[in-house]
CSV table of C-alpha atoms in Angstrom, one decimal:
chain,number,residue,atom,x,y,z
E,622,MET,CA,-27.6,-23.4,-155.8
E,623,THR,CA,-30.6,-21.6,-154.4
E,624,PRO,CA,-30.3,-19.0,-151.6
E,625,ALA,CA,-32.1,-21.4,-149.3
E,626,ALA,CA,-29.6,-24.2,-150.0
E,627,ASP,CA,-26.8,-21.8,-149.9
E,628,GLY,CA,-28.0,-20.8,-146.4
E,629,THR,CA,-28.3,-24.4,-145.3
E,630,ALA,CA,-24.7,-25.1,-146.5
E,631,GLY,CA,-23.5,-22.1,-144.6
E,632,ARG,CA,-25.2,-23.3,-141.4
E,633,ILE,CA,-23.7,-26.8,-141.8
E,634,GLY,CA,-20.3,-25.2,-142.3
E,635,ASP,CA,-20.8,-23.2,-139.2
E,636,LEU,CA,-21.8,-26.3,-137.3
E,637,GLU,CA,-18.7,-28.1,-138.4
E,638,HIS,CA,-16.5,-25.2,-137.5
E,639,ARG,CA,-18.0,-25.0,-134.0
E,640,ARG,CA,-17.7,-28.7,-133.5
E,641,ALA,CA,-14.1,-28.6,-134.5
E,642,ARG,CA,-13.5,-25.9,-131.9
E,643,ALA,CA,-15.4,-27.8,-129.3
E,644,VAL,CA,-13.4,-31.1,-129.6
E,645,ALA,CA,-10.0,-29.4,-130.1
E,646,THR,CA,-7.9,-30.0,-126.9
E,647,ALA,CA,-4.4,-29.2,-125.9
E,648,ALA,CA,-1.8,-31.8,-125.5
E,649,PRO,CA,-2.0,-33.7,-122.1
E,650,ARG,CA,-0.1,-32.0,-119.3
E,651,ARG,CA,1.9,-35.2,-118.4
E,652,GLN,CA,4.2,-37.1,-120.6
E,653,GLY,CA,2.6,-40.5,-121.6
E,654,ALA,CA,-0.9,-39.4,-120.6
E,655,LEU,CA,-3.8,-39.6,-123.0
E,656,GLY,CA,-6.2,-36.7,-123.7
E,657,ALA,CA,-9.8,-36.9,-122.3
E,658,ARG,CA,-11.3,-38.0,-125.6
E,659,GLU,CA,-8.5,-40.4,-126.3
E,660,ARG,CA,-9.1,-42.1,-122.9
E,661,ILE,CA,-12.8,-42.5,-123.7
E,662,GLU,CA,-12.0,-43.9,-127.2
E,663,ARG,CA,-9.5,-46.3,-125.6
E,664,LEU,CA,-12.2,-47.5,-123.1
E,665,LEU,CA,-15.2,-47.9,-125.4
E,666,ASP,CA,-15.8,-50.1,-128.5
E,667,ALA,CA,-14.4,-48.4,-131.6
E,668,GLY,CA,-16.8,-45.9,-133.1
E,669,SER,CA,-19.4,-46.3,-130.4
E,670,PHE,CA,-19.0,-43.0,-128.5
E,671,ALA,CA,-21.7,-40.4,-128.7
E,672,GLU,CA,-20.9,-37.1,-126.9
E,673,THR,CA,-23.3,-35.1,-124.9
E,674,GLY,CA,-22.9,-31.4,-124.0
E,675,ALA,CA,-20.1,-30.7,-126.4
E,676,PHE,CA,-21.3,-27.1,-126.9
E,677,VAL,CA,-21.8,-26.3,-123.3
E,678,ARG,CA,-19.4,-23.5,-122.3
E,679,ALA,CA,-17.8,-22.4,-119.1
E,680,ARG,CA,-19.7,-19.8,-117.1
E,681,SER,CA,-16.6,-17.6,-116.5
E,682,VAL,CA,-17.0,-14.0,-117.5
E,683,GLY,CA,-14.6,-12.9,-120.2
E,684,ASP,CA,-13.7,-13.4,-123.8
E,685,GLY,CA,-14.1,-16.7,-125.7
E,686,ALA,CA,-10.7,-18.0,-124.5
E,687,GLN,CA,-12.0,-17.9,-120.9
E,688,ARG,CA,-15.2,-19.8,-121.8
E,689,PRO,CA,-14.0,-23.0,-123.5
E,690,TYR,CA,-16.4,-25.5,-124.9
E,691,GLY,CA,-17.1,-28.5,-122.7
E,692,ASP,CA,-15.9,-26.7,-119.6
E,693,GLY,CA,-13.2,-29.3,-118.8
E,694,VAL,CA,-15.2,-32.5,-119.0
E,695,VAL,CA,-16.2,-34.8,-121.8
E,696,THR,CA,-19.4,-36.7,-121.3
E,697,GLY,CA,-21.4,-39.2,-123.4
E,698,TYR,CA,-22.3,-42.8,-123.9
E,699,GLY,CA,-21.1,-45.8,-125.9
E,700,THR,CA,-20.6,-49.5,-125.5
E,701,VAL,CA,-18.1,-51.9,-124.0
E,702,ASP,CA,-18.2,-55.3,-125.6
E,703,GLY,CA,-21.5,-54.2,-127.1
E,704,ARG,CA,-23.1,-53.3,-123.8
E,705,PRO,CA,-24.2,-49.7,-123.1
E,706,VAL,CA,-22.2,-47.6,-120.7
E,707,CYS,CA,-22.1,-43.9,-119.8
E,708,VAL,CA,-18.7,-42.2,-119.3
E,709,PHE,CA,-17.2,-38.9,-118.4
E,710,ALA,CA,-13.6,-37.8,-118.6
E,711,GLN,CA,-12.2,-34.8,-116.9
E,712,ASP,CA,-9.9,-32.7,-119.1
E,713,SER,CA,-6.8,-31.5,-117.1
E,714,THR,CA,-5.9,-29.1,-120.0
E,715,VAL,CA,-8.9,-26.9,-119.2
E,716,PHE,CA,-8.7,-25.0,-116.0
E,717,GLY,CA,-6.6,-28.0,-114.6
E,718,GLY,CA,-9.7,-30.2,-114.9
E,719,SER,CA,-11.3,-28.3,-112.0
E,720,MET,CA,-15.1,-28.5,-111.6
E,721,GLY,CA,-17.0,-25.4,-112.4
E,722,GLU,CA,-20.8,-24.9,-112.6
E,723,ALA,CA,-21.2,-26.1,-116.3
E,724,PHE,CA,-18.7,-28.9,-115.7
E,725,GLY,CA,-20.7,-30.1,-112.8
E,726,GLU,CA,-24.1,-29.8,-114.5
E,727,LYS,CA,-22.8,-31.9,-117.4
E,728,THR,CA,-21.6,-34.6,-115.1
E,729,VAL,CA,-24.8,-34.6,-113.1
E,730,ALA,CA,-26.9,-34.8,-116.3
E,731,LEU,CA,-24.8,-37.8,-117.4
E,732,MET,CA,-25.5,-39.5,-114.1
E,733,GLU,CA,-29.2,-38.9,-114.5
E,734,LEU,CA,-29.0,-40.4,-118.1
E,735,ALA,CA,-27.3,-43.5,-116.7
E,736,LEU,CA,-30.0,-43.9,-114.1
E,737,LYS,CA,-32.8,-43.5,-116.6
E,738,THR,CA,-31.3,-46.0,-119.1
E,739,GLY,CA,-30.1,-48.4,-116.4
E,740,CYS,CA,-26.4,-48.7,-117.6
E,741,PRO,CA,-23.1,-48.5,-115.7
E,742,VAL,CA,-21.3,-45.2,-115.4
E,743,VAL,CA,-17.5,-44.9,-115.6
E,744,GLY,CA,-15.7,-41.7,-114.4
E,745,LEU,CA,-12.2,-40.9,-115.7
E,746,ASN,CA,-10.9,-38.5,-113.0
E,747,ASP,CA,-8.0,-36.1,-113.6
E,748,SER,CA,-8.9,-32.9,-111.7
E,749,GLY,CA,-7.4,-30.2,-109.5
E,750,GLY,CA,-10.6,-30.1,-107.5
E,751,ALA,CA,-13.1,-27.3,-107.1
E,752,ARG,CA,-12.7,-24.3,-109.4
E,753,ILE,CA,-11.7,-21.4,-107.1
E,754,GLN,CA,-12.9,-18.8,-109.5
E,755,GLU,CA,-16.5,-20.0,-109.4
E,756,GLY,CA,-16.6,-20.2,-105.6
E,757,VAL,CA,-19.7,-21.7,-104.0
E,758,ASN,CA,-21.2,-22.8,-107.4
E,759,SER,CA,-18.4,-25.3,-107.8
E,760,LEU,CA,-18.9,-26.6,-104.2
E,761,ALA,CA,-22.7,-26.9,-104.9
E,762,LEU,CA,-22.1,-29.1,-107.9
E,763,TYR,CA,-19.8,-31.4,-105.9
E,764,ALA,CA,-22.7,-32.0,-103.5
E,765,GLU,CA,-25.1,-32.5,-106.4
E,766,LEU,CA,-22.8,-35.1,-107.9
E,767,VAL,CA,-22.4,-37.0,-104.6
E,768,ARG,CA,-26.2,-37.0,-104.3
E,769,ARG,CA,-26.4,-38.7,-107.7
E,770,ASN,CA,-23.7,-41.2,-106.7
E,771,VAL,CA,-25.8,-42.1,-103.6
E,772,LYS,CA,-29.0,-42.3,-105.7
E,773,ALA,CA,-27.3,-44.6,-108.1
E,774,SER,CA,-25.7,-46.8,-105.4
E,775,GLY,CA,-26.9,-50.3,-105.7
E,776,VAL,CA,-28.9,-49.4,-108.8
E,777,ILE,CA,-26.2,-49.2,-111.5
E,778,PRO,CA,-22.5,-50.1,-111.2
E,779,GLN,CA,-20.3,-47.0,-110.7
E,780,ILE,CA,-16.6,-47.2,-111.5
E,781,SER,CA,-14.0,-44.5,-110.9
E,782,VAL,CA,-10.7,-44.4,-112.6
E,783,ILE,CA,-8.1,-42.0,-111.1
E,784,LEU,CA,-5.7,-41.0,-113.9
E,785,GLY,CA,-4.1,-38.0,-112.2
E,786,PRO,CA,-4.7,-35.9,-109.1
E,787,CYS,CA,-8.0,-36.2,-107.3
E,788,ALA,CA,-8.0,-34.0,-104.3
E,789,GLY,CA,-10.3,-32.3,-101.8
E,790,GLY,CA,-14.0,-32.6,-102.5
E,791,ALA,CA,-13.2,-34.4,-105.8
E,792,ALA,CA,-12.1,-37.4,-103.8
E,793,TYR,CA,-15.4,-38.0,-102.1
E,794,SER,CA,-17.4,-38.9,-105.3
E,795,PRO,CA,-15.0,-41.8,-106.2
E,796,ALA,CA,-15.2,-42.9,-102.5
E,797,ILE,CA,-18.9,-43.5,-102.9
E,798,THR,CA,-18.7,-45.4,-106.2
E,799,ASP,CA,-18.4,-49.2,-106.3
E,800,PHE,CA,-14.8,-49.6,-107.5
E,801,THR,CA,-11.8,-47.3,-107.9
E,802,VAL,CA,-8.9,-48.0,-110.3
E,803,MET,CA,-5.6,-46.1,-109.8
E,804,VAL,CA,-2.4,-46.0,-112.0
E,805,ASP,CA,0.9,-46.7,-110.3
E,806,GLY,CA,3.1,-43.6,-110.1
E,807,ALA,CA,0.5,-41.3,-111.8
E,808,SER,CA,-2.6,-41.3,-109.6
E,809,HIS,CA,-3.0,-39.4,-106.3
E,810,MET,CA,-6.1,-39.2,-104.1
E,811,PHE,CA,-6.3,-37.3,-100.8
E,812,VAL,CA,-8.4,-34.7,-99.0
E,813,THR,CA,-5.5,-32.4,-98.2
E,814,GLY,CA,-2.3,-32.2,-100.2
E,815,PRO,CA,1.3,-32.4,-98.8
E,816,ASP,CA,1.9,-28.6,-98.8
E,817,VAL,CA,-1.2,-27.8,-96.8
E,818,ILE,CA,-0.5,-30.6,-94.4
E,819,GLU,CA,3.0,-29.3,-93.8
E,820,ALA,CA,1.7,-25.8,-93.3
E,821,VAL,CA,-0.9,-26.8,-90.8
E,822,THR,CA,0.7,-29.7,-88.9
E,823,GLY,CA,4.4,-29.5,-89.7
E,824,GLU,CA,4.3,-33.0,-91.1
E,825,ARG,CA,6.4,-33.6,-94.2
E,826,THR,CA,5.2,-36.1,-96.8
E,827,THR,CA,4.8,-36.5,-100.5
E,828,ALA,CA,1.8,-37.0,-102.7
E,829,GLU,CA,2.9,-40.5,-103.4
E,830,GLU,CA,3.2,-41.4,-99.7
E,831,LEU,CA,0.0,-39.6,-98.8
E,832,GLY,CA,-2.4,-40.9,-101.4
E,833,GLY,CA,-0.5,-42.5,-104.3
E,834,ALA,CA,-1.8,-45.5,-106.1
E,835,ARG,CA,0.2,-48.0,-103.9
E,836,THR,CA,-0.8,-46.3,-100.7
E,837,SER,CA,-4.4,-46.3,-101.7
E,838,ASN,CA,-4.3,-49.9,-102.7
E,839,SER,CA,-2.3,-51.4,-99.9
E,840,VAL,CA,-2.5,-49.1,-96.8
E,841,ASN,CA,-5.8,-47.3,-96.6
E,842,GLY,CA,-7.9,-49.4,-98.9
E,843,ASN,CA,-9.3,-46.4,-100.8
E,844,ALA,CA,-8.7,-48.1,-104.1
E,845,HIS,CA,-9.6,-51.5,-105.4
E,846,PHE,CA,-7.3,-52.0,-108.4
E,847,LEU,CA,-3.7,-51.0,-109.1
E,848,ALA,CA,-2.9,-50.6,-112.8
E,849,ALA,CA,0.6,-50.4,-114.4
E,850,ASP,CA,-0.4,-47.6,-116.8
E,851,GLU,CA,-3.5,-45.9,-118.3
E,852,GLY,CA,-4.0,-48.6,-120.8
E,853,ASP,CA,-3.9,-51.2,-118.1
E,854,ALA,CA,-6.4,-49.2,-116.0
E,855,LEU,CA,-8.9,-49.0,-118.9
E,856,ASP,CA,-8.5,-52.7,-119.7
E,857,THR,CA,-9.2,-53.4,-116.0
E,858,VAL,CA,-12.5,-51.5,-116.3
E,859,ARG,CA,-13.5,-53.5,-119.4
E,860,ASP,CA,-12.7,-56.7,-117.6
E,861,LEU,CA,-14.6,-55.7,-114.5
E,862,LEU,CA,-17.7,-54.7,-116.5
E,863,SER,CA,-17.8,-58.2,-118.1
E,864,TYR,CA,-18.7,-59.6,-114.7
E,865,LEU,CA,-21.4,-57.1,-113.8
E,866,PRO,CA,-25.0,-56.6,-114.8
E,867,ALA,CA,-26.1,-53.4,-116.4
E,868,ASN,CA,-28.2,-52.6,-113.3
E,869,ASN,CA,-29.8,-54.2,-110.3
E,870,LEU,CA,-32.8,-55.5,-112.3
E,871,ASP,CA,-30.7,-57.4,-114.8
E,872,ARG,CA,-28.9,-60.7,-114.4
E,873,PRO,CA,-25.1,-60.6,-114.7
E,874,PRO,CA,-23.9,-61.5,-118.2
E,875,GLU,CA,-23.4,-65.2,-119.0
E,876,TYR,CA,-20.8,-66.7,-121.2
E,877,ALA,CA,-20.0,-70.2,-122.5
E,878,PRO,CA,-18.7,-72.3,-119.6
E,879,GLY,CA,-14.9,-72.1,-119.3
E,880,SER,CA,-12.5,-75.0,-118.8
E,881,VAL,CA,-12.2,-76.6,-115.4
E,882,ALA,CA,-9.0,-77.9,-113.8
E,883,ASP,CA,-8.5,-81.5,-112.7
E,884,GLY,CA,-9.9,-81.6,-109.1
E,885,ALA,CA,-7.7,-84.5,-107.9
E,886,PRO,CA,-4.9,-82.2,-106.7
E,887,LEU,CA,-7.3,-80.6,-104.2
E,888,ASP,CA,-7.2,-83.8,-102.2
E,889,GLU,CA,-3.7,-82.9,-101.3
E,890,VAL,CA,-3.9,-79.1,-100.9
E,891,VAL,CA,-4.6,-78.9,-97.1
E,892,PRO,CA,-1.5,-79.9,-95.1
E,893,ASP,CA,-1.8,-82.6,-92.4
E,894,ARG,CA,-0.3,-80.3,-89.8
E,895,LEU,CA,-2.8,-77.7,-88.7
E,896,GLY,CA,-0.4,-74.8,-88.3
E,897,GLN,CA,1.1,-75.2,-91.8
E,898,ALA,CA,0.0,-72.6,-94.3
E,899,TYR,CA,-1.1,-73.2,-97.9
E,900,ASP,CA,-2.3,-70.9,-100.7
E,901,MET,CA,-6.1,-70.6,-100.8
E,902,ARG,CA,-5.8,-69.4,-104.4
E,903,ASP,CA,-4.8,-73.0,-105.4
E,904,ILE,CA,-8.3,-74.1,-104.4
E,905,LEU,CA,-10.1,-71.2,-106.0
E,906,HIS,CA,-8.2,-71.5,-109.4
E,907,ALA,CA,-9.3,-75.2,-109.5
E,908,VAL,CA,-13.1,-74.5,-109.0
E,909,VAL,CA,-13.7,-71.4,-111.2
E,910,ASP,CA,-13.9,-71.3,-115.0
E,911,ASP,CA,-10.5,-71.2,-116.6
E,912,GLY,CA,-8.9,-70.7,-113.2
E,913,GLU,CA,-9.5,-66.9,-113.6
E,914,LEU,CA,-10.1,-64.6,-110.6
E,915,LEU,CA,-10.4,-60.8,-110.8
E,916,HIS,CA,-9.1,-59.9,-107.4
E,917,VAL,CA,-10.7,-56.8,-105.6
E,918,GLN,CA,-8.4,-54.9,-103.2
E,919,GLU,CA,-5.8,-57.6,-103.7
E,920,LEU,CA,-3.1,-55.7,-101.9
E,921,PHE,CA,-5.2,-54.6,-98.9
E,922,ALA,CA,-6.0,-56.9,-96.0
E,923,PRO,CA,-4.5,-59.9,-97.9
E,924,ASN,CA,-5.7,-62.3,-95.1
E,925,ILE,CA,-9.0,-62.3,-96.9
E,926,ILE,CA,-9.6,-62.8,-100.7
E,927,CYS,CA,-12.4,-61.0,-102.5
E,928,ALA,CA,-12.7,-61.7,-106.2
E,929,LEU,CA,-15.1,-61.9,-109.1
E,930,ALA,CA,-15.0,-65.2,-111.1
E,931,ARG,CA,-17.3,-67.4,-113.2
E,932,VAL,CA,-18.8,-70.8,-112.6
E,933,GLU,CA,-20.4,-72.5,-115.6
E,934,GLY,CA,-20.2,-69.2,-117.4
E,935,ALA,CA,-22.1,-67.2,-114.7
E,936,SER,CA,-20.6,-64.5,-112.4
E,937,VAL,CA,-19.9,-65.3,-108.8
E,938,GLY,CA,-18.4,-63.3,-106.0
E,939,VAL,CA,-15.7,-65.2,-104.1
E,940,VAL,CA,-14.9,-64.5,-100.4
E,941,ALA,CA,-12.1,-66.7,-98.9
E,942,ASN,CA,-9.8,-66.6,-96.0
E,943,GLN,CA,-6.1,-66.7,-97.0
E,944,PRO,CA,-4.0,-68.9,-94.7
E,945,LEU,CA,-0.8,-67.5,-96.2
E,946,HIS,CA,-1.4,-64.2,-94.3
E,947,SER,CA,-2.0,-64.2,-90.6
E,948,ALA,CA,-3.5,-67.7,-90.8
E,949,GLY,CA,-6.6,-66.1,-92.5
E,950,VAL,CA,-7.7,-64.4,-89.3
E,951,LEU,CA,-10.4,-61.7,-89.5
E,952,ASP,CA,-9.3,-58.3,-88.4
E,953,ILE,CA,-10.7,-54.8,-88.9
E,954,ASP,CA,-9.4,-54.3,-92.4
E,955,ALA,CA,-10.4,-57.8,-93.6
E,956,SER,CA,-13.9,-57.4,-92.1
E,957,GLU,CA,-14.6,-54.1,-93.8
E,958,LYS,CA,-13.1,-55.2,-97.1
E,959,ALA,CA,-15.2,-58.3,-97.3
E,960,ALA,CA,-18.4,-56.6,-96.0
E,961,ARG,CA,-18.4,-54.1,-98.7
E,962,PHE,CA,-17.7,-56.7,-101.4
E,963,VAL,CA,-20.5,-58.9,-100.1
E,964,ARG,CA,-22.9,-56.0,-100.1
E,965,PHE,CA,-22.0,-55.1,-103.7
E,966,CYS,CA,-22.6,-58.6,-104.9
E,967,ASP,CA,-25.9,-58.7,-103.1
E,968,ALA,CA,-27.0,-55.4,-104.6
E,969,PHE,CA,-26.4,-56.6,-108.1
E,970,GLY,CA,-27.6,-60.2,-107.9
E,971,ILE,CA,-24.2,-61.9,-108.0
E,972,PRO,CA,-24.2,-65.2,-106.0
E,973,LEU,CA,-21.7,-65.5,-103.2
E,974,LEU,CA,-19.2,-68.4,-102.9
E,975,THR,CA,-17.4,-68.6,-99.6
E,976,PHE,CA,-14.4,-70.7,-98.6
E,977,ALA,CA,-13.7,-70.7,-94.9
E,978,ASP,CA,-10.4,-71.5,-93.2
E,979,VAL,CA,-10.5,-69.0,-90.3
E,980,PRO,CA,-9.2,-69.1,-86.7
E,981,GLY,CA,-11.6,-66.4,-85.7
E,982,TYR,CA,-11.4,-62.7,-85.1
E,983,LEU,CA,-8.0,-61.2,-84.2
E,984,SER,CA,-7.6,-60.4,-80.6
E,985,GLY,CA,-5.4,-57.7,-79.1
E,986,VAL,CA,-5.4,-54.2,-77.6
E,987,ARG,CA,-4.9,-52.5,-80.9
E,988,GLN,CA,-7.8,-54.3,-82.5
E,989,GLU,CA,-10.1,-53.7,-79.5
E,990,ARG,CA,-9.2,-50.1,-79.3
E,991,GLY,CA,-9.6,-49.8,-83.1
E,992,GLY,CA,-13.2,-51.0,-82.9
E,993,ILE,CA,-13.1,-54.7,-83.9
E,994,ILE,CA,-16.5,-55.3,-82.3
E,995,ARG,CA,-18.3,-52.5,-84.3
E,996,ARG,CA,-16.2,-52.9,-87.5
E,997,GLY,CA,-16.0,-56.7,-87.4
E,998,ALA,CA,-19.8,-56.7,-87.1
E,999,LYS,CA,-20.1,-55.2,-90.6
E,1000,LEU,CA,-19.2,-58.6,-92.1
E,1001,LEU,CA,-21.8,-60.3,-90.0
E,1002,TYR,CA,-24.4,-57.7,-91.1
E,1003,ALA,CA,-23.5,-58.0,-94.7
E,1004,TYR,CA,-23.8,-61.8,-94.9
E,1005,ALA,CA,-27.0,-61.8,-92.9
E,1006,GLU,CA,-28.5,-59.1,-95.1
E,1007,ALA,CA,-27.6,-60.7,-98.4
E,1008,THR,CA,-30.4,-62.4,-100.3
E,1009,VAL,CA,-28.5,-63.7,-103.3
E,1010,PRO,CA,-27.6,-67.4,-103.5
E,1011,LYS,CA,-25.0,-68.2,-100.9
E,1012,VAL,CA,-22.8,-71.4,-101.0
E,1013,THR,CA,-20.1,-72.0,-98.4
E,1014,VAL,CA,-17.3,-74.5,-98.3
E,1015,VAL,CA,-15.5,-75.1,-95.0
E,1016,VAL,CA,-12.0,-76.2,-96.0
E,1017,ARG,CA,-10.2,-76.4,-92.7
E,1018,LYS,CA,-10.5,-74.2,-89.5
E,1019,ALA,CA,-13.8,-72.6,-88.7
E,1020,TYR,CA,-13.4,-71.5,-85.1
E,1021,GLY,CA,-15.6,-69.3,-82.9
E,1022,GLY,CA,-17.0,-66.2,-84.3
E,1023,GLY,CA,-15.1,-66.9,-87.5
E,1024,TYR,CA,-17.3,-70.0,-88.2
E,1025,ALA,CA,-20.4,-67.9,-87.7
E,1026,VAL,CA,-19.5,-65.0,-89.9
E,1027,MET,CA,-17.9,-66.8,-92.9
E,1028,GLY,CA,-21.2,-67.7,-94.6
E,1029,SER,CA,-22.6,-70.0,-91.9
E,1030,LYS,CA,-26.0,-71.6,-92.2
E,1031,HIS,CA,-27.0,-69.5,-89.2
E,1032,LEU,CA,-26.4,-66.2,-91.2
E,1033,GLY,CA,-28.6,-67.5,-94.0
E,1034,ALA,CA,-26.3,-69.5,-96.3
E,1035,ASP,CA,-28.3,-71.7,-98.6
E,1036,LEU,CA,-26.0,-74.7,-99.0
E,1037,ASN,CA,-23.0,-75.4,-96.7
E,1038,LEU,CA,-20.4,-78.0,-97.7
E,1039,ALA,CA,-17.3,-79.2,-95.8
E,1040,TRP,CA,-14.2,-81.1,-96.6
E,1041,PRO,CA,-13.2,-84.0,-94.4
E,1042,THR,CA,-10.3,-81.7,-93.3
E,1043,ALA,CA,-12.7,-79.2,-91.7
E,1044,ARG,CA,-12.5,-78.4,-88.0
E,1045,ILE,CA,-15.7,-76.7,-86.8
E,1046,ALA,CA,-15.5,-75.8,-83.1
E,1047,VAL,CA,-15.5,-73.0,-80.6
E,1048,MET,CA,-11.7,-73.0,-80.6
E,1049,GLY,CA,-8.7,-75.1,-81.5
E,1050,ALA,CA,-7.9,-78.3,-79.7
E,1051,GLU,CA,-4.9,-77.0,-77.8
E,1052,GLY,CA,-6.8,-74.0,-76.5
E,1053,ALA,CA,-9.9,-76.0,-75.7
E,1054,VAL,CA,-7.9,-78.6,-73.7
E,1055,GLY,CA,-6.2,-75.8,-71.8
E,1056,VAL,CA,-9.5,-74.3,-70.7
E,1057,LEU,CA,-11.5,-77.4,-70.1
E,1058,HIS,CA,-8.9,-79.6,-68.3
E,1059,ARG,CA,-6.5,-77.1,-66.7
E,1060,ARG,CA,-7.0,-78.6,-63.2
E,1061,GLN,CA,-6.6,-82.1,-64.4
E,1062,LEU,CA,-3.4,-81.1,-66.3
E,1063,ALA,CA,-2.0,-79.3,-63.2
E,1064,ALA,CA,-2.4,-82.4,-61.1
E,1065,ALA,CA,-1.1,-84.9,-63.6
E,1066,ASP,CA,2.2,-86.7,-63.1
E,1067,ASP,CA,2.9,-86.3,-66.8
E,1068,PRO,CA,0.9,-83.3,-68.0
E,1069,GLU,CA,2.4,-83.3,-71.6
E,1070,ALA,CA,1.3,-86.9,-72.2
E,1071,LEU,CA,-2.1,-86.2,-70.8
E,1072,ARG,CA,-2.4,-83.1,-72.9
E,1073,ALA,CA,-1.6,-85.1,-76.0
E,1074,ASP,CA,-4.2,-87.7,-75.2
E,1075,LEU,CA,-6.8,-85.0,-74.5
E,1076,VAL,CA,-6.0,-83.1,-77.7
E,1077,ALA,CA,-6.3,-86.2,-79.7
E,1078,ALA,CA,-9.7,-87.0,-78.1
E,1079,TYR,CA,-10.9,-83.5,-78.8
E,1080,GLU,CA,-9.7,-83.6,-82.4
E,1081,SER,CA,-11.5,-86.9,-83.0
E,1082,THR,CA,-14.9,-85.4,-82.1
E,1083,HIS,CA,-14.9,-81.6,-82.2
E,1084,GLY,CA,-12.0,-81.4,-84.7
E,1085,THR,CA,-14.2,-82.8,-87.5
E,1086,PRO,CA,-17.1,-81.6,-89.6
E,1087,TYR,CA,-19.4,-84.4,-88.6
E,1088,LEU,CA,-21.0,-82.9,-85.4
E,1089,ALA,CA,-22.0,-79.9,-87.5
E,1090,ALA,CA,-23.3,-82.3,-90.2
E,1091,GLU,CA,-25.3,-84.2,-87.6
E,1092,ARG,CA,-27.1,-81.0,-86.6
E,1093,GLY,CA,-27.8,-80.0,-90.2
E,1094,TYR,CA,-25.4,-77.0,-90.1
E,1095,VAL,CA,-23.4,-78.6,-92.9
E,1096,ASP,CA,-25.4,-80.1,-95.8
E,1097,ASP,CA,-22.8,-82.5,-96.9
E,1098,VAL,CA,-19.2,-83.5,-96.3
E,1099,ILE,CA,-17.5,-83.9,-99.7
E,1100,ALA,CA,-14.2,-85.1,-101.2
E,1101,PRO,CA,-12.2,-82.0,-102.2
E,1102,ARG,CA,-11.8,-83.2,-105.7
E,1103,ASP,CA,-15.6,-83.0,-106.2
E,1104,THR,CA,-15.9,-79.4,-105.0
E,1105,ARG,CA,-16.5,-77.8,-108.4
E,1106,ALA,CA,-19.3,-80.3,-109.3
E,1107,HIS,CA,-21.1,-79.7,-106.0
E,1108,ILE,CA,-20.8,-75.9,-106.4
E,1109,GLY,CA,-22.1,-76.0,-109.9
E,1110,ARG,CA,-25.1,-78.1,-108.9
E,1111,ALA,CA,-25.8,-75.8,-105.9
E,1112,LEU,CA,-25.7,-72.6,-108.0
E,1113,ARG,CA,-28.0,-74.1,-110.6
E,1114,ALA,CA,-30.5,-75.2,-107.9
E,1115,LEU,CA,-30.4,-71.7,-106.4
E,1116,ARG,CA,-30.8,-69.8,-109.6
E,1117,GLY,CA,-34.5,-69.0,-108.9
E,1118,LYS,CA,-34.0,-68.2,-105.3
E,1119,ARG,CA,-36.5,-65.7,-103.8
E,1120,ALA,CA,-35.9,-64.1,-100.4
E,1121,PRO,CA,-38.4,-61.3,-99.6
E,1122,MET,CA,-37.3,-58.9,-96.9
E,1123,PRO,CA,-39.4,-56.9,-94.3
E,1124,GLU,CA,-40.6,-53.6,-95.6
E,1125,ARG,CA,-38.3,-50.8,-94.3
E,1126,ARG,CA,-36.4,-47.8,-95.5
E,1127,HIS,CA,-33.0,-49.4,-94.8
E,1128,GLY,CA,-31.1,-51.2,-92.1
E,1129,ASN,CA,-28.7,-49.5,-89.8
E,1130,ILE,CA,-25.3,-51.2,-90.5
E,1131,PRO,CA,-22.7,-50.5,-87.8
E,1132,LEU,CA,-20.7,-47.9,-89.7
């Protein structure tokens, strides 16, 4: 072997030695948890991961043991179902997964790569927060990362997976991303931990009560999906990505059309008695491919359903009132949940399919004091702003402001359908009769009999979809069994929809 070749072999050997040191990691801190690279390999297609920044080292001053390769985060790119995706995974075995300067720079560089290549970015979060030893440098990189999150918002899908602690400044980046997945019993996300809260306020709580996966999914709405374990969380991400385009300029992926349930049972879904509840999911399962729905924030504000699904193999975003919970009323939480989902679908070209059975906005002192006017207006704003194809089906109640907000023609819906069971009016018959005929009822010899007659008369006119159809506010009244066929035709007709908007920097949504 020549000296030159001998030198080359030595350099290659040195490279392999350095790479082995760079990818060597300690065992995960928590029993049952995967290491950072194991998590990435579990998420991506086998053999597709290409790492970036493996030889970046921590900026801490000291010997080699204090300057580990990678600086506590693994970054790179690969594929999910053959489609490109960028991914980073925080490594809790290195400085507790805390963000230092090099850690932050690697993550920011990955975000820039995702933006340049137009592919989704997935963050696997397991971090103790800012690295105290690096002071303001760590804080600066948190702000830099959030700036990239904002830059990427509405351009590429951003998904956060919380696989351990996510506290302080670390929590704000996931809050800006599109979707957050948490693991039951393992994930925690809060600004201030239980110990600090007790020291400052005297309140005693636990990490689970404060910001555990169930609290974040059902109480404060900070998370969108609850996973049973890490494998389930990563499978949820893969499933979610299958509905989403790579970026805002691409169409959502399309698949072979799935099977469709027999529509005949839909004719019997809505009860004859107005006050009787039914499960809106029975309708949704019957009209989407294979009856499959990927629920978003399923445990939060259950009076409204937000889900991703497919119709004829193409992605749709479904928004539907759920009569099983508070009669499907719109309250603060439901309005904000649906508004954010509508805006996400609009940003990424996913058509909106709305099913309305709504008594209106929830009244009451707590809702008014909580800002139902300002916060309920977010859903009005989101629907009016959306330019994607919008198809609405009025199933039963569509009263007052609830009629207007749930994908009405007046907010820009393209095609509006109604079932014969639809009741489109300012309010329900009982309430309307009480307001319109209170003097007549007070003077009647038999007010209950008169009330029944007046209610029946109101129901026969205002309690139907036909007045709205006469005005063109409803494009067609259809048999429930034919709903899927009408939706499919409508979405095909709207596929080439163009809706130019006025030139502006951005609107001023009532935040």
